[in-house]
Tab-separated table of C-alpha atoms in Angstrom:
chain	number	residue	atom	x	y	z
A	15	LEU	CA	-6.870	-9.489	-10.052
A	16	CYS	CA	-9.244	-9.608	-13.026
A	17	SER	CA	-12.315	-8.710	-11.001
A	18	PHE	CA	-11.115	-5.211	-10.176
A	19	ILE	CA	-9.437	-4.517	-13.475
A	20	HIS	CA	-12.904	-4.292	-14.984
A	21	SER	CA	-14.475	-2.314	-12.146
A	22	PRO	CA	-11.797	0.074	-10.932
A	23	LYS	CA	-14.055	1.654	-8.337
A	24	GLY	CA	-13.710	0.654	-4.691
A	25	PHE	CA	-10.133	1.912	-4.463
A	26	PRO	CA	-8.574	2.125	-0.995
A	27	LYS	CA	-8.951	5.479	0.767
A	28	LEU	CA	-5.998	7.836	0.228
A	29	LYS	CA	-3.959	8.339	3.415
A	30	ASN	CA	-1.387	10.888	2.214
A	31	ASP	CA	-2.788	13.506	-0.152
A	32	THR	CA	0.023	16.082	0.334
A	33	PHE	CA	1.103	15.841	-3.311
A	34	LEU	CA	-2.452	16.393	-4.613
A	35	ARG	CA	-3.046	19.299	-2.225
A	36	ALA	CA	0.165	21.010	-3.326
A	37	ALA	CA	-0.735	20.435	-6.986
A	38	ARG	CA	-4.076	22.179	-6.416
A	39	GLY	CA	-2.464	25.033	-4.517
A	40	GLU	CA	-3.809	24.076	-1.092
A	41	GLU	CA	-1.711	24.438	2.035
A	42	THR	CA	0.520	21.524	3.088
A	43	GLU	CA	2.350	20.716	6.364
A	44	HIS	CA	5.454	19.671	4.418
A	45	THR	CA	6.554	20.040	0.811
A	46	PRO	CA	5.716	16.827	-1.067
A	47	VAL	CA	8.496	15.100	-2.998
A	48	TRP	CA	8.828	12.427	-5.677
A	49	CYS	CA	11.506	11.733	-8.311
A	50	MET	CA	11.270	11.318	-12.050
A	51	ARG	CA	12.544	7.793	-12.865
A	52	GLN	CA	12.163	6.817	-9.211
A	53	ALA	CA	11.392	3.276	-10.402
A	54	GLY	CA	14.669	2.557	-12.108
A	55	ARG	CA	18.025	0.913	-12.535
A	56	TYR	CA	19.632	2.686	-9.572
A	57	LEU	CA	17.730	0.186	-7.380
A	58	PRO	CA	19.262	-3.313	-7.199
A	59	GLU	CA	15.777	-4.811	-6.781
A	60	PHE	CA	14.717	-3.128	-10.040
A	61	ARG	CA	17.656	-4.700	-11.870
A	62	GLU	CA	16.755	-8.115	-10.431
A	63	THR	CA	13.088	-7.833	-11.421
A	64	ARG	CA	13.960	-6.636	-14.928
A	65	ALA	CA	17.024	-8.872	-15.462
A	66	ALA	CA	15.590	-11.585	-17.695
A	67	GLN	CA	12.909	-9.453	-19.315
A	68	ASP	CA	12.775	-7.552	-22.568
A	69	PHE	CA	12.090	-3.892	-21.684
A	70	PHE	CA	8.824	-3.506	-23.603
A	71	ALA	CA	7.678	-6.964	-22.467
A	72	THR	CA	8.076	-5.585	-18.925
A	73	CYS	CA	5.973	-2.559	-19.888
A	74	ARG	CA	3.253	-4.921	-21.121
A	75	SER	CA	3.126	-6.907	-17.877
A	76	PRO	CA	0.746	-5.217	-15.391
A	77	LYS	CA	2.169	-7.333	-12.577
A	78	LEU	CA	5.799	-6.319	-13.257
A	79	CYS	CA	4.860	-2.654	-13.764
A	80	CYS	CA	3.061	-2.714	-10.431
A	81	GLU	CA	6.060	-4.299	-8.671
A	82	LEU	CA	8.514	-1.787	-10.203
A	83	THR	CA	6.257	1.156	-9.314
A	84	LEU	CA	6.078	0.044	-5.670
A	85	GLN	CA	9.803	-0.686	-5.168
A	86	PRO	CA	10.950	2.902	-4.431
A	87	LEU	CA	8.020	3.374	-2.022
A	88	ARG	CA	9.232	0.443	0.074
A	89	ARG	CA	12.526	2.281	0.561
A	90	PHE	CA	11.650	5.969	0.709
A	91	PRO	CA	8.814	8.043	2.207
A	92	LEU	CA	7.899	9.503	-1.213
A	93	ASP	CA	4.650	11.458	-1.537
A	94	ALA	CA	3.628	10.030	-4.930
A	95	ALA	CA	4.090	6.965	-7.112
A	96	ILE	CA	4.404	7.182	-10.906
A	97	ILE	CA	3.347	4.186	-12.959
A	98	PHE	CA	6.241	2.278	-14.510
A	99	SER	CA	5.868	2.548	-18.302
A	100	ASP	CA	7.506	4.330	-21.225
A	101	ILE	CA	6.546	7.271	-23.443
A	102	LEU	CA	7.182	5.183	-26.580
A	103	VAL	CA	4.168	2.939	-26.005
A	104	VAL	CA	2.182	5.619	-27.898
A	105	PRO	CA	4.135	5.257	-31.187
A	106	GLN	CA	3.769	1.484	-30.709
A	107	ALA	CA	-0.007	1.979	-30.462
A	108	LEU	CA	0.188	3.825	-33.809
A	109	GLY	CA	1.714	0.685	-35.334
A	110	MET	CA	5.435	1.476	-35.161
A	111	GLU	CA	7.931	-1.101	-33.956
A	112	VAL	CA	10.290	-0.007	-31.179
A	113	VAL	CA	12.936	-2.269	-29.666
A	114	MET	CA	15.283	-1.654	-26.744
A	115	VAL	CA	18.863	-2.105	-27.969
A	116	PRO	CA	21.378	-2.714	-25.136
A	117	GLY	CA	23.859	0.144	-24.880
A	118	LYS	CA	21.911	2.213	-27.416
A	119	GLY	CA	18.428	2.604	-25.983
A	120	PRO	CA	15.028	2.601	-27.702
A	121	THR	CA	15.291	2.133	-31.471
A	122	PHE	CA	12.604	2.285	-34.170
A	123	THR	CA	13.083	-0.448	-36.762
A	124	GLU	CA	11.448	1.744	-39.451
A	125	PRO	CA	11.444	5.432	-38.546
A	126	LEU	CA	9.351	7.911	-40.549
A	127	LYS	CA	11.470	9.163	-43.463
A	128	GLU	CA	9.047	10.646	-45.978
A	129	VAL	CA	5.677	12.321	-45.635
A	130	GLU	CA	4.113	9.233	-47.312
A	131	ASP	CA	5.200	7.171	-44.303
A	132	LEU	CA	2.453	8.857	-42.264
A	133	LEU	CA	-0.014	6.662	-44.176
A	134	LYS	CA	1.504	3.590	-42.475
A	135	LEU	CA	0.343	4.859	-39.080
A	136	ARG	CA	-3.007	3.843	-37.592
A	137	GLN	CA	-5.247	6.848	-38.134
A	138	LYS	CA	-7.760	5.722	-35.495
A	139	VAL	CA	-6.373	4.164	-32.344
A	140	ASP	CA	-8.512	2.231	-29.898
A	141	VAL	CA	-6.450	3.001	-26.784
A	142	THR	CA	-8.084	0.251	-24.745
A	143	ALA	CA	-7.151	-2.353	-27.358
A	144	GLU	CA	-3.613	-1.016	-27.907
A	145	LEU	CA	-2.693	0.300	-24.460
A	146	GLY	CA	-5.042	-1.585	-22.144
A	147	TYR	CA	-2.014	-3.192	-20.470
A	148	VAL	CA	-1.058	0.250	-19.075
A	149	PHE	CA	-4.597	0.743	-17.754
A	150	GLN	CA	-4.470	-2.698	-16.096
A	151	ALA	CA	-1.108	-1.833	-14.525
A	152	ILE	CA	-2.571	1.420	-13.153
A	153	THR	CA	-5.607	-0.301	-11.659
A	154	LEU	CA	-3.560	-3.093	-10.100
A	155	THR	CA	-1.014	-0.596	-8.706
A	156	ARG	CA	-3.693	1.724	-7.343
A	157	HIS	CA	-5.105	-1.195	-5.338
A	158	SER	CA	-1.676	-2.447	-4.298
A	159	LEU	CA	-0.673	1.008	-3.016
A	160	GLU	CA	-3.445	0.614	-0.417
A	161	GLY	CA	-3.960	4.384	-0.366
A	162	ARG	CA	-0.418	5.095	0.802
A	163	VAL	CA	0.192	7.847	-1.797
A	164	PRO	CA	-1.426	9.031	-5.044
A	165	LEU	CA	-0.542	7.388	-8.365
A	166	ILE	CA	0.622	9.532	-11.307
A	167	GLY	CA	-0.037	8.527	-14.927
A	168	PHE	CA	1.867	10.074	-17.831
A	169	SER	CA	2.506	10.402	-21.543
A	170	GLY	CA	5.100	11.920	-23.822
A	171	ALA	CA	3.966	15.130	-25.552
A	172	PRO	CA	3.425	15.260	-29.337
A	173	TRP	CA	6.661	17.001	-30.398
A	174	THR	CA	8.823	14.707	-28.237
A	175	LEU	CA	7.133	11.587	-29.651
A	176	MET	CA	7.313	12.935	-33.221
A	177	SER	CA	11.055	13.542	-32.822
A	178	TYR	CA	11.638	9.929	-31.728
A	179	MET	CA	9.457	8.589	-34.557
A	180	ILE	CA	11.514	10.449	-37.184
A	181	GLU	CA	14.987	10.179	-35.622
A	182	GLY	CA	14.439	6.494	-34.897
A	183	GLY	CA	15.928	6.886	-31.409
A	184	GLY	CA	17.874	9.409	-29.352
A	185	SER	CA	19.678	12.271	-31.111
A	186	THR	CA	21.867	15.157	-30.010
A	187	THR	CA	20.596	17.556	-32.693
A	188	MET	CA	17.118	16.278	-33.661
A	189	SER	CA	18.028	17.521	-37.133
A	190	LYS	CA	15.900	14.956	-39.010
A	191	ALA	CA	12.798	15.721	-36.954
A	192	LYS	CA	13.371	19.478	-37.035
A	193	SER	CA	13.886	19.401	-40.781
A	194	TRP	CA	10.284	18.180	-41.077
A	195	LEU	CA	9.088	21.289	-39.247
A	196	TYR	CA	10.850	23.463	-41.857
A	197	ARG	CA	10.300	21.317	-44.959
A	198	HIS	CA	6.914	19.738	-44.268
A	199	PRO	CA	5.004	22.002	-41.871
A	200	GLU	CA	1.570	20.671	-42.916
A	201	ALA	CA	2.560	17.028	-42.603
A	202	SER	CA	4.182	17.847	-39.246
A	203	HIS	CA	0.912	19.319	-38.000
A	204	ARG	CA	-0.982	16.264	-39.282
A	205	LEU	CA	1.309	13.983	-37.287
A	206	LEU	CA	1.219	16.193	-34.171
A	207	ARG	CA	-2.593	16.340	-34.313
A	208	LEU	CA	-2.843	12.551	-34.627
A	209	LEU	CA	-0.513	12.174	-31.631
A	210	ALA	CA	-2.411	14.768	-29.571
A	211	ASP	CA	-5.708	12.919	-30.158
A	212	VAL	CA	-4.248	9.558	-29.131
A	213	ILE	CA	-2.503	11.084	-26.087
A	214	THR	CA	-5.781	12.707	-24.976
A	215	ASP	CA	-7.649	9.380	-25.075
A	216	TYR	CA	-4.696	7.632	-23.435
A	217	LEU	CA	-4.574	10.093	-20.513
A	218	VAL	CA	-8.347	9.960	-19.999
A	219	GLY	CA	-8.094	6.143	-20.002
A	220	GLN	CA	-5.407	6.344	-17.326
A	221	VAL	CA	-7.716	8.370	-15.068
A	222	ALA	CA	-10.563	5.912	-15.688
A	223	ALA	CA	-8.131	3.146	-14.648
A	224	GLY	CA	-7.218	4.938	-11.414
A	225	ALA	CA	-4.481	7.547	-12.070
A	226	GLN	CA	-4.849	10.460	-9.615
A	227	ALA	CA	-2.633	12.959	-11.483
A	228	LEU	CA	-1.132	13.152	-14.982
A	229	GLN	CA	2.241	14.377	-16.247
A	230	LEU	CA	2.976	15.302	-19.861
A	231	PHE	CA	6.675	15.014	-20.768
A	232	GLU	CA	7.898	17.427	-23.449
A	233	SER	CA	11.430	16.116	-22.949
A	234	HIS	CA	12.771	17.491	-26.247
A	235	ALA	CA	11.497	21.073	-25.875
A	236	GLY	CA	15.091	22.284	-25.618
A	237	HIS	CA	15.752	21.369	-29.253
A	238	LEU	CA	13.223	23.970	-30.380
A	239	GLY	CA	13.627	27.724	-30.251
A	240	PRO	CA	10.809	30.000	-29.045
A	241	GLU	CA	9.278	30.293	-32.521
A	242	GLN	CA	9.112	26.586	-33.309
A	243	PHE	CA	7.927	25.819	-29.795
A	244	GLN	CA	5.118	28.365	-30.273
A	245	GLY	CA	4.207	26.854	-33.624
A	246	PHE	CA	4.618	23.122	-33.149
A	247	ALA	CA	4.683	22.236	-29.442
A	248	LEU	CA	2.668	24.691	-27.377
A	249	PRO	CA	-0.648	24.493	-29.331
A	250	TYR	CA	-0.804	20.717	-28.774
A	251	ILE	CA	0.263	20.981	-25.130
A	252	ARG	CA	-2.656	23.411	-24.642
A	253	ASP	CA	-5.106	21.287	-26.628
A	254	ILE	CA	-4.299	18.177	-24.623
A	255	ALA	CA	-4.986	19.900	-21.280
A	256	GLN	CA	-8.268	21.288	-22.551
A	257	ALA	CA	-9.430	18.090	-24.272
A	258	VAL	CA	-8.493	15.842	-21.334
A	259	LYS	CA	-10.411	18.068	-18.914
A	260	SER	CA	-13.525	18.252	-21.050
A	261	LYS	CA	-13.528	14.477	-21.629
A	262	LEU	CA	-13.069	13.789	-17.914
A	263	LYS	CA	-16.116	15.993	-17.245
A	264	GLU	CA	-18.150	14.306	-19.988
A	265	GLU	CA	-17.326	10.868	-18.634
A	266	ALA	CA	-17.953	11.951	-15.013
A	267	LEU	CA	-14.363	11.053	-14.086
A	268	PRO	CA	-12.322	12.893	-11.425
A	269	LEU	CA	-10.702	16.137	-12.635
A	270	VAL	CA	-7.139	15.241	-11.695
A	271	PRO	CA	-4.280	17.760	-11.534
A	272	MET	CA	-2.091	17.875	-14.644
A	273	ILE	CA	1.649	18.606	-14.799
A	274	ILE	CA	3.548	19.866	-17.847
A	275	PHE	CA	7.304	19.226	-17.872
A	276	ALA	CA	8.966	20.877	-20.874
A	277	LYS	CA	12.702	20.354	-20.438
A	278	ASP	CA	14.917	23.346	-21.288
A	279	ALA	CA	11.964	25.524	-22.280
A	280	HIS	CA	12.709	28.557	-20.073
A	281	TYR	CA	11.771	30.753	-23.008
A	282	ALA	CA	8.215	29.427	-22.733
A	283	LEU	CA	7.536	29.495	-18.975
A	284	ARG	CA	4.970	32.306	-19.193
A	285	ASP	CA	3.112	30.460	-21.953
A	286	LEU	CA	3.246	27.179	-20.051
A	287	ALA	CA	1.823	28.927	-16.978
A	288	HIS	CA	-1.303	29.677	-19.052
A	289	ALA	CA	-1.500	26.374	-20.917
A	290	GLY	CA	-4.133	24.826	-18.629
A	291	TYR	CA	-1.935	22.771	-16.269
A	292	GLU	CA	-2.087	22.975	-12.477
A	293	VAL	CA	1.653	22.304	-12.203
A	294	VAL	CA	4.671	23.359	-14.283
A	295	GLY	CA	7.742	21.131	-13.901
A	296	LEU	CA	11.184	22.734	-14.155
A	297	ASP	CA	14.620	21.446	-15.088
A	298	TRP	CA	17.693	22.476	-13.062
A	299	THR	CA	18.838	25.289	-15.384
A	300	ILE	CA	16.568	28.000	-13.975
A	301	ARG	CA	16.656	29.836	-10.649
A	302	PRO	CA	13.615	29.160	-8.452
A	303	GLN	CA	12.906	32.862	-7.922
A	304	GLU	CA	12.989	33.555	-11.677
A	305	ALA	CA	10.641	30.678	-12.416
A	306	ARG	CA	8.220	31.879	-9.730
A	307	ALA	CA	8.347	35.435	-11.100
A	308	GLN	CA	7.528	34.258	-14.627
A	309	ILE	CA	4.900	31.696	-13.700
A	310	GLY	CA	3.085	33.696	-11.043
A	311	LYS	CA	1.270	32.551	-7.934
A	312	ASP	CA	-1.628	30.615	-9.466
A	313	VAL	CA	0.334	27.618	-10.701
A	314	THR	CA	2.268	25.085	-8.606
A	315	LEU	CA	5.939	24.568	-9.479
A	316	GLN	CA	7.703	21.210	-9.506
A	317	GLY	CA	11.455	20.534	-9.557
A	318	ASN	CA	14.291	21.302	-9.928
A	319	LEU	CA	17.375	19.936	-8.123
A	320	ASP	CA	20.193	19.036	-10.520
A	321	PRO	CA	20.102	15.203	-10.580
A	322	CYS	CA	23.921	15.218	-10.306
A	323	ALA	CA	23.585	16.909	-6.901
A	324	LEU	CA	22.770	13.402	-5.618
A	325	TYR	CA	26.415	12.447	-6.190
A	326	ALA	CA	27.358	14.950	-3.455
A	327	PRO	CA	27.879	13.866	0.184
A	328	LYS	CA	24.593	13.579	2.105
A	329	GLU	CA	25.139	16.745	4.209
A	330	LYS	CA	25.693	18.710	1.010
A	331	ILE	CA	22.443	17.301	-0.450
A	332	GLY	CA	20.669	18.621	2.662
A	333	GLU	CA	22.146	22.100	2.150
A	334	LEU	CA	21.184	22.166	-1.523
A	335	VAL	CA	17.627	21.079	-0.691
A	336	LYS	CA	17.324	23.791	1.970
A	337	LYS	CA	18.483	26.420	-0.517
A	338	MET	CA	16.023	25.112	-3.130
A	339	LEU	CA	13.123	25.247	-0.652
A	340	GLU	CA	14.057	28.798	0.353
A	341	GLY	CA	14.067	29.750	-3.334
A	342	PHE	CA	10.711	28.232	-4.211
A	343	GLY	CA	8.962	28.604	-0.873
A	344	THR	CA	7.376	25.560	0.747
A	345	GLN	CA	3.833	26.127	-0.570
A	346	ARG	CA	2.443	25.677	-4.085
A	347	TYR	CA	5.533	23.619	-4.635
A	348	ILE	CA	6.390	19.944	-5.253
A	349	ALA	CA	10.054	18.998	-4.801
A	350	ASN	CA	11.631	16.862	-7.502
A	351	LEU	CA	14.787	16.638	-9.566
A	352	GLY	CA	15.225	18.674	-12.743
A	353	HIS	CA	15.344	15.399	-14.712
A	354	GLY	CA	15.221	11.669	-13.964
A	355	LEU	CA	17.464	9.676	-11.625
A	356	TYR	CA	20.571	8.192	-13.274
A	357	PRO	CA	21.295	4.437	-13.123
A	358	ASP	CA	24.559	4.779	-11.149
A	359	MET	CA	23.088	6.775	-8.265
A	360	ASN	CA	23.334	5.589	-4.679
A	361	PRO	CA	19.853	4.803	-3.297
A	362	ASP	CA	20.942	6.157	0.122
A	363	HIS	CA	21.489	9.564	-1.469
A	364	VAL	CA	18.002	9.450	-2.985
A	365	GLY	CA	16.733	8.741	0.525
A	366	ALA	CA	18.747	11.679	1.878
A	367	PHE	CA	17.121	13.958	-0.744
A	368	VAL	CA	13.588	12.832	0.164
A	369	GLU	CA	14.180	13.139	3.899
A	370	ALA	CA	15.839	16.562	3.545
A	371	VAL	CA	12.788	17.906	1.680
A	372	HIS	CA	10.461	16.730	4.454
A	373	ALA	CA	12.667	17.903	7.333
A	374	HIS	CA	13.592	21.337	5.953
A	375	SER	CA	10.099	22.146	4.674
A	376	ARG	CA	8.536	21.242	8.046
A	377	HIS	CA	11.135	23.405	9.782
A	378	ILE	CA	10.526	26.376	7.459
A	379	ASN	CA	6.745	26.017	7.847
A	380	LYS	CA	7.024	26.032	11.664
A	381	HIS	CA	9.171	29.157	11.743
């Protein structure tokens, strides 16, 4: 194991590059498909692997992350793997303590309350020292995949991470975090800039470790209106794409496709189309044709089946997938859900979704 963690070259040759081709806008025989949270609690084997482990201890174990990343690929013919990790490892790297509270979810023991609290954060983060365990997990997983499918790395986006750091956990209103944007705009920008710089280094490190695509999750975009999104989220989303690409060039690393997923940000689709990402991910609240009209033909779309559609009978899932493919078209498109898989979902229905995407897209392409 250790030998190739330090020299992550010599990776196995990629056998299925459908996902990467679609991301770059090249033609594909079928529409590629993967699922957000595909490594998760809906799989009994995931629950067994995770059972005795603290959540963040699992995140820090390259071996466990590798195993959890591979589990869904043993069951389903997915076209991509996404590394098992969590977006809150970035606030941890800044020196904040986050614990997973059963029944409540991730909780910050000391959230940011006042502007002075920003001084407690590490101002310079050595991502290899703080997040090297993620890089090791990526390298190990890339080898263990044996070239079956590409491996996606990811990070939370600055506004989403800032909102967690101030709220101290999940929130229905994000009122504490949003109040900073109104009361302390300068301090907010200081925090967002610090996060953007760390995220940039973190994403570049993931590519150096073997990630073949990157997704940025702006999961809390829906809490902002168009104006605040323009002011506090979009500039950093743009900066990250630009900075990651220029650093990859500087370091002679592969220029991997990048995906932006800003949940509930329909008001910003045109802006996101020009933010420097090859792929724009969509939640389930927008019609495929509308998204395509706003985003244009030069960017690949990803999404956007309502995750709850997987509770439907399998035949119904097939019909919904067919309709979705007809709406998006089978090219310049990556099928996915409009959000992550839920823990109580039936794995067979996930399989039905994946197979329906392959079958219907092949059929549409032939005719």
